[in-house]
Short mmCIF file of C-alpha atoms and ligand atoms in Angstrom, two decimals:
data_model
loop_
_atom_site.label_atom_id
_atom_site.label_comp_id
_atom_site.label_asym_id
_atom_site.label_seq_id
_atom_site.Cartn_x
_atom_site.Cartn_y
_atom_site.Cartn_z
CA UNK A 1 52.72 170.07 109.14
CA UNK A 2 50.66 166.85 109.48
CA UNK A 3 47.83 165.39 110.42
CA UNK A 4 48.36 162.06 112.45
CA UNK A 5 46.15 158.89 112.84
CA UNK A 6 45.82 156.23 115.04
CA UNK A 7 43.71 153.04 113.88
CA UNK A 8 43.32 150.30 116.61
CA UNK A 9 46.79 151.11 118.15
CA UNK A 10 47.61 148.55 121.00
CA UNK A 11 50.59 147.92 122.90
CA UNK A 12 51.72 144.84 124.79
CA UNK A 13 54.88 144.87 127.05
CA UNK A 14 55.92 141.29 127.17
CA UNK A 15 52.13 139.53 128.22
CA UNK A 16 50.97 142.91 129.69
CA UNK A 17 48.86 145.21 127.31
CA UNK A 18 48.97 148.47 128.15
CA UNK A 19 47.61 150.38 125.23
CA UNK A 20 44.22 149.07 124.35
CA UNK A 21 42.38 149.47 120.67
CA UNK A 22 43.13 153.54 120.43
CA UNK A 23 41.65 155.30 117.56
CA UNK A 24 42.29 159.03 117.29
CA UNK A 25 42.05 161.42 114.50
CA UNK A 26 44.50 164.63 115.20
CA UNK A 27 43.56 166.70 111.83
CA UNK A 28 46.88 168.97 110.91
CA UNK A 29 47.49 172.06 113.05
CA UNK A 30 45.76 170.76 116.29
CA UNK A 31 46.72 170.89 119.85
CA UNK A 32 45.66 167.92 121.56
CA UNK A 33 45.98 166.86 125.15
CA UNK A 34 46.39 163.65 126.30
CA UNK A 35 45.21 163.64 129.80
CA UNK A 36 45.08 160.70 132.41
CA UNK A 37 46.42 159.16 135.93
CA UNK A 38 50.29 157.96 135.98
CA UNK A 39 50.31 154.63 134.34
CA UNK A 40 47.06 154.91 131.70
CA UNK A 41 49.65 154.59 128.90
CA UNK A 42 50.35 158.21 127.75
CA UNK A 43 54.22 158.20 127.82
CA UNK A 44 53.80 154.82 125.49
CA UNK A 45 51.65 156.23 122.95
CA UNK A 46 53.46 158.82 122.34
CA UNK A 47 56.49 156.91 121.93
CA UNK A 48 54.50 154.99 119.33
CA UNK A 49 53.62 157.91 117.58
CA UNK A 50 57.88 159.23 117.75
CA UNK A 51 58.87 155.46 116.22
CA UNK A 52 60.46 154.60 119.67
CA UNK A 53 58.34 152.06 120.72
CA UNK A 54 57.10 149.49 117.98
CA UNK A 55 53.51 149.22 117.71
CA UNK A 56 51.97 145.79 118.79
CA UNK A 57 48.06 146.09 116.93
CA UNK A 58 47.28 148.27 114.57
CA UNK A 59 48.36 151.73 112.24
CA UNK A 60 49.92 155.08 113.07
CA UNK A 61 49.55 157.05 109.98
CA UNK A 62 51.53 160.71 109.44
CA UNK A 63 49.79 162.43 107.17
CA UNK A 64 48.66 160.05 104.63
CA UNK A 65 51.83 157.81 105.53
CA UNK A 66 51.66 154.55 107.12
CA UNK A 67 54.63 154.97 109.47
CA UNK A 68 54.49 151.76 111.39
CA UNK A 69 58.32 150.52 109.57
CA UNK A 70 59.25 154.14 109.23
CA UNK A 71 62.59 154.56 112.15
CA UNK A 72 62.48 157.71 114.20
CA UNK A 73 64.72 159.97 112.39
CA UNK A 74 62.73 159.93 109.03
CA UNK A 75 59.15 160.70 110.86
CA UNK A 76 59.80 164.52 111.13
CA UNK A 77 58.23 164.33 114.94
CA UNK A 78 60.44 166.38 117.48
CA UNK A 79 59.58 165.06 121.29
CA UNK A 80 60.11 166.67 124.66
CA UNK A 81 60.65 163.89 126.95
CA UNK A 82 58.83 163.44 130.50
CA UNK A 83 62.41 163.89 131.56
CA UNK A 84 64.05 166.23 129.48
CA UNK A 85 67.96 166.73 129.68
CA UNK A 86 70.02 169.27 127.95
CA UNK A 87 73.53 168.54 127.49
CA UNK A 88 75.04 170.02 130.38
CA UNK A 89 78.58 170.67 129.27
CA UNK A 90 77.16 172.23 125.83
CA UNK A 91 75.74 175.81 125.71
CA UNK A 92 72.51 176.70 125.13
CA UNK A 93 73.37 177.94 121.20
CA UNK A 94 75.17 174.14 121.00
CA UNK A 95 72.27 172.73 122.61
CA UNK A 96 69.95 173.68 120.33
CA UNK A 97 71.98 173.36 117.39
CA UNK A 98 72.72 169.64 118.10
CA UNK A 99 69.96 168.43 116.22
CA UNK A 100 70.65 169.94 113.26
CA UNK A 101 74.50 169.82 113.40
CA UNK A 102 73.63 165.76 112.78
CA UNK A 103 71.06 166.04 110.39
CA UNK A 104 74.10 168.27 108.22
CA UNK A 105 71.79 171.49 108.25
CA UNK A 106 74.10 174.20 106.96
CA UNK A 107 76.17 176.80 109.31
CA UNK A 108 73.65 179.94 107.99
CA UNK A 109 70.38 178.16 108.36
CA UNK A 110 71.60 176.61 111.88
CA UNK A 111 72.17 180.10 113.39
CA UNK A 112 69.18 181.55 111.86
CA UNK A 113 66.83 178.95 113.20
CA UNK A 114 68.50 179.13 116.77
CA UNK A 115 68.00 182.52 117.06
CA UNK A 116 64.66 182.98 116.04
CA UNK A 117 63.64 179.91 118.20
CA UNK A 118 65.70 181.82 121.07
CA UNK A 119 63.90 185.10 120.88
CA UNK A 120 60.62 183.28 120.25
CA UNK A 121 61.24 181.57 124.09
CA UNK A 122 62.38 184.54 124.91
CA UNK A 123 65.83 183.03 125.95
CA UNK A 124 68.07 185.26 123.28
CA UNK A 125 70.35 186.67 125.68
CA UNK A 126 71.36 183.12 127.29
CA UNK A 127 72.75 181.74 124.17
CA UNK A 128 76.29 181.36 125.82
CA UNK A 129 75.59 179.89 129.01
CA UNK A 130 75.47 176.36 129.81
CA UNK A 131 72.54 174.44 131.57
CA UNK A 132 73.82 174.87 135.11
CA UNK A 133 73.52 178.49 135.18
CA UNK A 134 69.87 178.65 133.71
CA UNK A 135 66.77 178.80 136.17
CA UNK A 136 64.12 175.55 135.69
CA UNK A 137 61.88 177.67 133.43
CA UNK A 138 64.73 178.56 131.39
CA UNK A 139 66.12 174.85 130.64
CA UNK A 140 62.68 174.22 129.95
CA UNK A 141 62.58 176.86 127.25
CA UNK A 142 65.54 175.10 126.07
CA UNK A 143 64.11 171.98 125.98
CA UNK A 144 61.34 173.23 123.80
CA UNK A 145 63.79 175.07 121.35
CA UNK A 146 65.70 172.39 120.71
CA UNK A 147 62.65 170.99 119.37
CA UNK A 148 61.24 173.91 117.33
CA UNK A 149 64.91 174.08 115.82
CA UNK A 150 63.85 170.96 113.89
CA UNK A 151 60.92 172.50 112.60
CA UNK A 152 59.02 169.08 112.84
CA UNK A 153 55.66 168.38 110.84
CA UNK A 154 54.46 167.51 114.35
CA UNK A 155 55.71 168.07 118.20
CA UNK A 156 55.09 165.49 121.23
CA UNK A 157 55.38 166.74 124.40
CA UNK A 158 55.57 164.77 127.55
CA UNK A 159 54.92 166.89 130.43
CA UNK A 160 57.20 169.14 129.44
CA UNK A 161 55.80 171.37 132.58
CA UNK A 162 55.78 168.80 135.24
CA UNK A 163 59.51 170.08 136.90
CA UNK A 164 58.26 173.75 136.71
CA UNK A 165 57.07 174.87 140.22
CA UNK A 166 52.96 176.51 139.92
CA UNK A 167 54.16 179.94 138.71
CA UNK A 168 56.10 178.96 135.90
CA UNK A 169 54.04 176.82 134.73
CA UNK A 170 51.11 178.53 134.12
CA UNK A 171 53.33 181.05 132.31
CA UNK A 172 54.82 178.19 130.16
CA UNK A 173 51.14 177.16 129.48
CA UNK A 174 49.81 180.13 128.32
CA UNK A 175 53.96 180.24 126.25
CA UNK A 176 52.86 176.76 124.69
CA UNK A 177 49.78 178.06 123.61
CA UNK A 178 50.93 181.37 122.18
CA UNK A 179 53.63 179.22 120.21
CA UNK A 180 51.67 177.03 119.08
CA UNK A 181 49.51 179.87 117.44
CA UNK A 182 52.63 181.13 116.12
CA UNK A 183 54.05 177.79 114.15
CA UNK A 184 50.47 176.21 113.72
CA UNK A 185 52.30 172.51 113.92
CA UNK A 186 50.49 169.92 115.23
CA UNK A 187 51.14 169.53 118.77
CA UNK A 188 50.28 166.29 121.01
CA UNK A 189 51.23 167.17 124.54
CA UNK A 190 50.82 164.96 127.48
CA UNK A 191 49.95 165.73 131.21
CA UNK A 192 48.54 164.26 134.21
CA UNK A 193 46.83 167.44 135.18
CA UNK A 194 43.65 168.12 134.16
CA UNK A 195 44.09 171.86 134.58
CA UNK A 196 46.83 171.40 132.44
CA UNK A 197 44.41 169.81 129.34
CA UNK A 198 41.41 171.73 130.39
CA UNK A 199 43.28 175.33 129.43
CA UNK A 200 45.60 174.24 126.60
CA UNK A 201 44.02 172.06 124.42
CA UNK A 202 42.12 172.51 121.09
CA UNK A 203 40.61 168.64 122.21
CA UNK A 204 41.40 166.98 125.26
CA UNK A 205 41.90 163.11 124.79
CA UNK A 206 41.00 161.17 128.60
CA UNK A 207 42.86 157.81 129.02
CA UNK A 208 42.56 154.99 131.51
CA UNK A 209 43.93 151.86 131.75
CA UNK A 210 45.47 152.40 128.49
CA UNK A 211 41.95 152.81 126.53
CA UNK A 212 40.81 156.22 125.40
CA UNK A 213 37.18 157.31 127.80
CA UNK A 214 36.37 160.81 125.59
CA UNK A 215 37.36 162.64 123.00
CA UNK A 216 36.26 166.08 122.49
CA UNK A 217 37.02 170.05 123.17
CA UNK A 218 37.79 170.88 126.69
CA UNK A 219 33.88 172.73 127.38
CA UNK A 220 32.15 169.45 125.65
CA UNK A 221 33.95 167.01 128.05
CA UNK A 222 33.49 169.27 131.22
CA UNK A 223 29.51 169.33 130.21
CA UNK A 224 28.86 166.45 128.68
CA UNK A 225 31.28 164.06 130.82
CA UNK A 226 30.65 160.52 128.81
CA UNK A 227 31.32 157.97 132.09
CA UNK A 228 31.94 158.56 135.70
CA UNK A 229 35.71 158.83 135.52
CA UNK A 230 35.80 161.47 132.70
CA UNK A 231 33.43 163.49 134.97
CA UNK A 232 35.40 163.14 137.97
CA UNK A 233 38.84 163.45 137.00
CA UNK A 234 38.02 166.67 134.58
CA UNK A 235 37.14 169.37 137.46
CA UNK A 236 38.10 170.62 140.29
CA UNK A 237 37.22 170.28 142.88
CA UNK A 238 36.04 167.07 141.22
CA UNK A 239 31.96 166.43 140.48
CA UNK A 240 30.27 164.65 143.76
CA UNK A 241 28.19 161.62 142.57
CA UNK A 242 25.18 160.53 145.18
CA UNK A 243 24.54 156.95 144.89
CA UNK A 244 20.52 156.45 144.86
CA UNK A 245 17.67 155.01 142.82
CA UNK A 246 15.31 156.55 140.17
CA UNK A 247 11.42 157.22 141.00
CA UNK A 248 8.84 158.57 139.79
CA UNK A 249 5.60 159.54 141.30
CA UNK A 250 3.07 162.07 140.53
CA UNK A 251 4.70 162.70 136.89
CA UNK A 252 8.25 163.82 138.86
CA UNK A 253 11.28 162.19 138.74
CA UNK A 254 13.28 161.63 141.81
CA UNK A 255 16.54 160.49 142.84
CA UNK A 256 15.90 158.75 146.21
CA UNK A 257 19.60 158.66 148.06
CA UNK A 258 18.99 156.79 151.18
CA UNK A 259 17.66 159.66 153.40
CA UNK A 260 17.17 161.99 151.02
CA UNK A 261 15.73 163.06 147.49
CA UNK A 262 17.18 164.66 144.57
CA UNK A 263 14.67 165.91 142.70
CA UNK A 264 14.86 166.18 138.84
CA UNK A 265 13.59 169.29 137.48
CA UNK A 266 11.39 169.58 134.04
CA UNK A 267 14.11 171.48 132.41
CA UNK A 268 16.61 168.31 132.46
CA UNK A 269 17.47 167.72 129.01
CA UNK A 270 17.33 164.15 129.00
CA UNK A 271 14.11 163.48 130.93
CA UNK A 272 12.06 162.40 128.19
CA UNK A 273 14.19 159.66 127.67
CA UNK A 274 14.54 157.91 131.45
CA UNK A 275 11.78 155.56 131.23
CA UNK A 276 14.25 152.51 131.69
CA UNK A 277 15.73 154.16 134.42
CA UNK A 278 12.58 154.10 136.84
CA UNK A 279 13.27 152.26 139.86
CA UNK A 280 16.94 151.34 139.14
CA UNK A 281 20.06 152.33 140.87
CA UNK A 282 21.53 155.42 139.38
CA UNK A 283 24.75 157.82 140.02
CA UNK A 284 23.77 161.05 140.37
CA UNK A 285 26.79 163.65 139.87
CA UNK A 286 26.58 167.46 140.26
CA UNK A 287 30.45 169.88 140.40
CA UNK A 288 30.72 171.48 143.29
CA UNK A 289 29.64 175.29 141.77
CA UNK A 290 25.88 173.56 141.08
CA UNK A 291 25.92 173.49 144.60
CA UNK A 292 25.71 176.63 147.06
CA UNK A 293 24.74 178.35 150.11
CA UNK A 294 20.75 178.04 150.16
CA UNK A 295 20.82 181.78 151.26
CA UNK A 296 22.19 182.99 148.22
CA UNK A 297 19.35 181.28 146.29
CA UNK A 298 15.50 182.99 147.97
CA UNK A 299 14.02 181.27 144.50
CA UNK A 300 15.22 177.89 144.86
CA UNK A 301 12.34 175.41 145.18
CA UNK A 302 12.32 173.74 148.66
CA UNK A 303 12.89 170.43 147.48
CA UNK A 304 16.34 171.52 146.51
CA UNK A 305 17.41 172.47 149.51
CA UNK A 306 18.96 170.26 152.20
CA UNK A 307 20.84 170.51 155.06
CA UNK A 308 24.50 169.37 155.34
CA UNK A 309 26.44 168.50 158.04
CA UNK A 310 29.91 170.66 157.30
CA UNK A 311 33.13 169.23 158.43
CA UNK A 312 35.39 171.78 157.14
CA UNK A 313 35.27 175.29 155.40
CA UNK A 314 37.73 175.49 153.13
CA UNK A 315 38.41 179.22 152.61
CA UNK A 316 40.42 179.87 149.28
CA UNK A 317 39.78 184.14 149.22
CA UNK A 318 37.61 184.54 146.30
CA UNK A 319 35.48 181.79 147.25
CA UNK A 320 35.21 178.94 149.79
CA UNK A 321 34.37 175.11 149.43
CA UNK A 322 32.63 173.31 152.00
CA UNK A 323 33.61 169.74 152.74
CA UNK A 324 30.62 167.88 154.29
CA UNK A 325 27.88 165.23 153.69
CA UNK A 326 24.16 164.36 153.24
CA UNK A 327 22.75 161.47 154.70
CA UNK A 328 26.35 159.75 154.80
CA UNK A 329 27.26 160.49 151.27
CA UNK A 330 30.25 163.32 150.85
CA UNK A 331 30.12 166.49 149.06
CA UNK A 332 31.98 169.56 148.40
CA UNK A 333 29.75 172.85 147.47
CA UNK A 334 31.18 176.00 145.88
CA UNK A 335 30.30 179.34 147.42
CA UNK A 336 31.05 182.97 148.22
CA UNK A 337 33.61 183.40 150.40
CA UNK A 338 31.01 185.31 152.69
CA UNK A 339 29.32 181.92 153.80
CA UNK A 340 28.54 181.78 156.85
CA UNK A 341 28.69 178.23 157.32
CA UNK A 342 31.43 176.98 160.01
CA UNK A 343 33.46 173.83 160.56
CA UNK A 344 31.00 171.23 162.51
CA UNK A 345 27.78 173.27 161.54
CA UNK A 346 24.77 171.87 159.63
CA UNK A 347 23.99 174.31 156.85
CA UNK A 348 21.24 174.54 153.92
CA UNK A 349 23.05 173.99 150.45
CA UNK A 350 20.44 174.94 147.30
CA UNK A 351 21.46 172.03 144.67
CA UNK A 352 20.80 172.96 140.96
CA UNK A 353 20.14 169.76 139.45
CA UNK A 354 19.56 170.91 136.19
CA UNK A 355 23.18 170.80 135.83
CA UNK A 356 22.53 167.04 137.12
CA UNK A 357 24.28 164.43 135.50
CA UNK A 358 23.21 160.64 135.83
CA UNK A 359 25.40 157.92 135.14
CA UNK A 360 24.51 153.72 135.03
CA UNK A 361 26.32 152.25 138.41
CA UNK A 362 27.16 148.77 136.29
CA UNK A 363 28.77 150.61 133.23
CA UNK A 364 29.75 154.02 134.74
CA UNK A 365 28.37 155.53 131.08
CA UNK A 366 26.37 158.85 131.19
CA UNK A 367 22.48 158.03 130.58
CA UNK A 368 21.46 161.24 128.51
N1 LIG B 401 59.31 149.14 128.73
C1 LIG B 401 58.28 148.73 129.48
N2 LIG B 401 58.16 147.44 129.86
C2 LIG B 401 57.10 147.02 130.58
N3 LIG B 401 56.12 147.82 130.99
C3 LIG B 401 56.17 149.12 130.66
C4 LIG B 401 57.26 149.64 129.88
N4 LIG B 401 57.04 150.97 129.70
C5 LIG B 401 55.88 151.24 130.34
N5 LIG B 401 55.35 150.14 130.90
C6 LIG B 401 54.09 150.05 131.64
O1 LIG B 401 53.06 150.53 130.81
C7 LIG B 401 52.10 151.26 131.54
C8 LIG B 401 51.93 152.63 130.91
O2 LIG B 401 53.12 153.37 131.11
P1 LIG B 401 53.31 154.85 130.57
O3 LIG B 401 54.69 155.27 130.84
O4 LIG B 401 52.83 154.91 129.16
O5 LIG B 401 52.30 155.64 131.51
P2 LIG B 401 52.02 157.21 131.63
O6 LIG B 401 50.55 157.37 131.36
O7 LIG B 401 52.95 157.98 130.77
O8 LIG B 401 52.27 157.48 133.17
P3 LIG B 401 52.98 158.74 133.92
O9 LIG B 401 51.88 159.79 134.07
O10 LIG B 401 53.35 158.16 135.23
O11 LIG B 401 54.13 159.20 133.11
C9 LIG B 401 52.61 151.30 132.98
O12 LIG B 401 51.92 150.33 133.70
C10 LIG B 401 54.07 150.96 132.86
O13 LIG B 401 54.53 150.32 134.00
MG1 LIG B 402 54.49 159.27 131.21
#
């Protein structure tokens, strides 16, 4: 078990960088998630961290070990790959054994570590077969025991869910989680899906364009979102932003969008502190569930409510999310499934904008 650190980690692929300046403490015995769109550099840091990829800028330390020079095979890091394959003419037992078969583990403490890694995935009775003859889930399982075998001071795991269809893989997430209760290693895992991070991680780390955008636990990043794309990729459906400016008359502060006005109520915790802000273009962003019928909501102040134009009523069972806009700016509200608003209808949404967020439209950073 380790703790690993990344000081000013960049990566350049021939004149390209693709990992910019990364800093990231991961203290021993943490899952962290590193979540962002295909191509923000994810795959690449992680190969950094497994000694697969050299580092171009900076340190990667494991535990208190500077392993920049250190190869692969003496980091004690076991990595799923993004694209995982299991030896298909080996069995399962030889699959996972193949690891430790090289590393001259003895015959005894081979079997014994197979078979408790087997019954903890819960794949002890497929020991003989071979990959063909395994459902997805199961050669996933695989995958994943092949790397507990090793019993690494840390794991990296590159979407090791992304081949699993939506069942499985919310079983396999809550599986990842259990096990990583169970051998408290440190565990990096990569996704794309913010679901994914948002239910698995201890901390959540958001990439773009190869730079890290927020580091924190998944309830601190989904309320305090630190730019615009944190708070619209985390979420879902993701936060609407209203483009407008920032008044204030009469001692109330008002976000004027075009037609309309988003009033900011006393109780917003930054209000004190938006002095600068008056008369300058802001983003205003509220998620969809701060938004909902006006009907449900008799003590919402007038102000707050405004009438939509609804384009389509998205019905999901338990609840329903209405695609529509305001004044030519888009939305999508959260509500009871009981709405009666209908596809082409104007209806009054009630917007709680103390759950407003406000954002700078030059820098995209939260102003808080
Ligand atoms: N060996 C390479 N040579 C040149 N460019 C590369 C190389 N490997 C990756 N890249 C580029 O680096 C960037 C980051 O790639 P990376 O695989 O780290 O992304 P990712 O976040 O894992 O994406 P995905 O979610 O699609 O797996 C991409 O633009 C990719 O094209
Ligand atoms: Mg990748």
């Amino acid at each position: 078990m380790a703790a690993v650190t990344l000081k000013s980690v960049s990566k350049h692929f021939g004149g390209s960088a693709v990992v910019h300046d990364v800093n990231l403490e991961i203290p021993d015995k943490e899952f962290v998630v590193m979540v962002g769109p295909s191509g923000c550099g994810k795959t690449t840091t992680l190969r950094m961290i497994a000694g697969l990829e050299d580092v171009t800028d900076g340190e990667i330390y494991i535990g208190d070990r500077l392993v920049n020079d250190v190869p692969p095979k003496d980091r004690d890091i076991a990595m799923v790959f993004q694209n995982y394959a299991l030896y298909p003419h080996m069995t399962v037992y030889a699959n996972m054994a193949f690891a430790l078969k090289r590393r001259n583990v003895s015959r005894e403490a081979t079997d014994q570590r197979v078979r408790s890694a087997a019954s903890m995935l819960g794949v002890q009775d497929l020991l003989e077969r071979t990959p063909k003859a395994l459902s997805g889930g199961q050669r996933q399982r695989v995958a994943v025991g092949r790397a507990i075998v090793r019993e690494p001071e840390v794991f990296l795991m590159d979407e090791p869910l992304s081949n699993l269809d939506a069942k499985l893989r919310v079983q396999m997430r809550s599986e990842l989680s259990k096990l990583h209760n169970r051998l408290q290693t440190t565990m990096i895992f990569v996704t794309h899906d913010q679901t994914e991070a948002m239910t698995m991680g201890d901390r959540i780390v958001v990439m773009k364009d190869g730079r890290v955008q927020q580091v924190g636990t998944p309830l601190d990043i989904y309320k305090h979102p630190d730019n615009i794309f944190v708070a619209g990729f985390i979420g879902s459906p993701a936060m609407n932003f209203f483009k407008g400016t920032l008044e204030e008359s009469a001692g109330r502060r008002v976000v004027r969008a075009g037609a309309f006005l988003l009033p900011l109520p006393s109780s917003w915790p930054g209000r004190d502190r938006l002095g600068a802000w008056t008369d300058r273009e802001v983003v205003l962003g509220l998620r969809p569930e701060d938004i909902d019928d006006a009907e449900a909501h008799p003590e919402c102040a007038p102000e707050c409510c405004l009438e939509a134009a609804i384009d389509v009523v998205e019905m999901m069972g338990n609840e329903a999310f209405l695609h529509g806009s305001i004044g030519g700016q888009g939305l999508v509200a959260r509500v009871e499934s009981e709405t009666t608003a209908r596809d082409g209808t104007r209806h009054r949404l009630g917007f709680n904008l103390r759950k407003a967020h406000l954002f700078d439209p030059s820098s995209s950073a939260a102003i808080r």
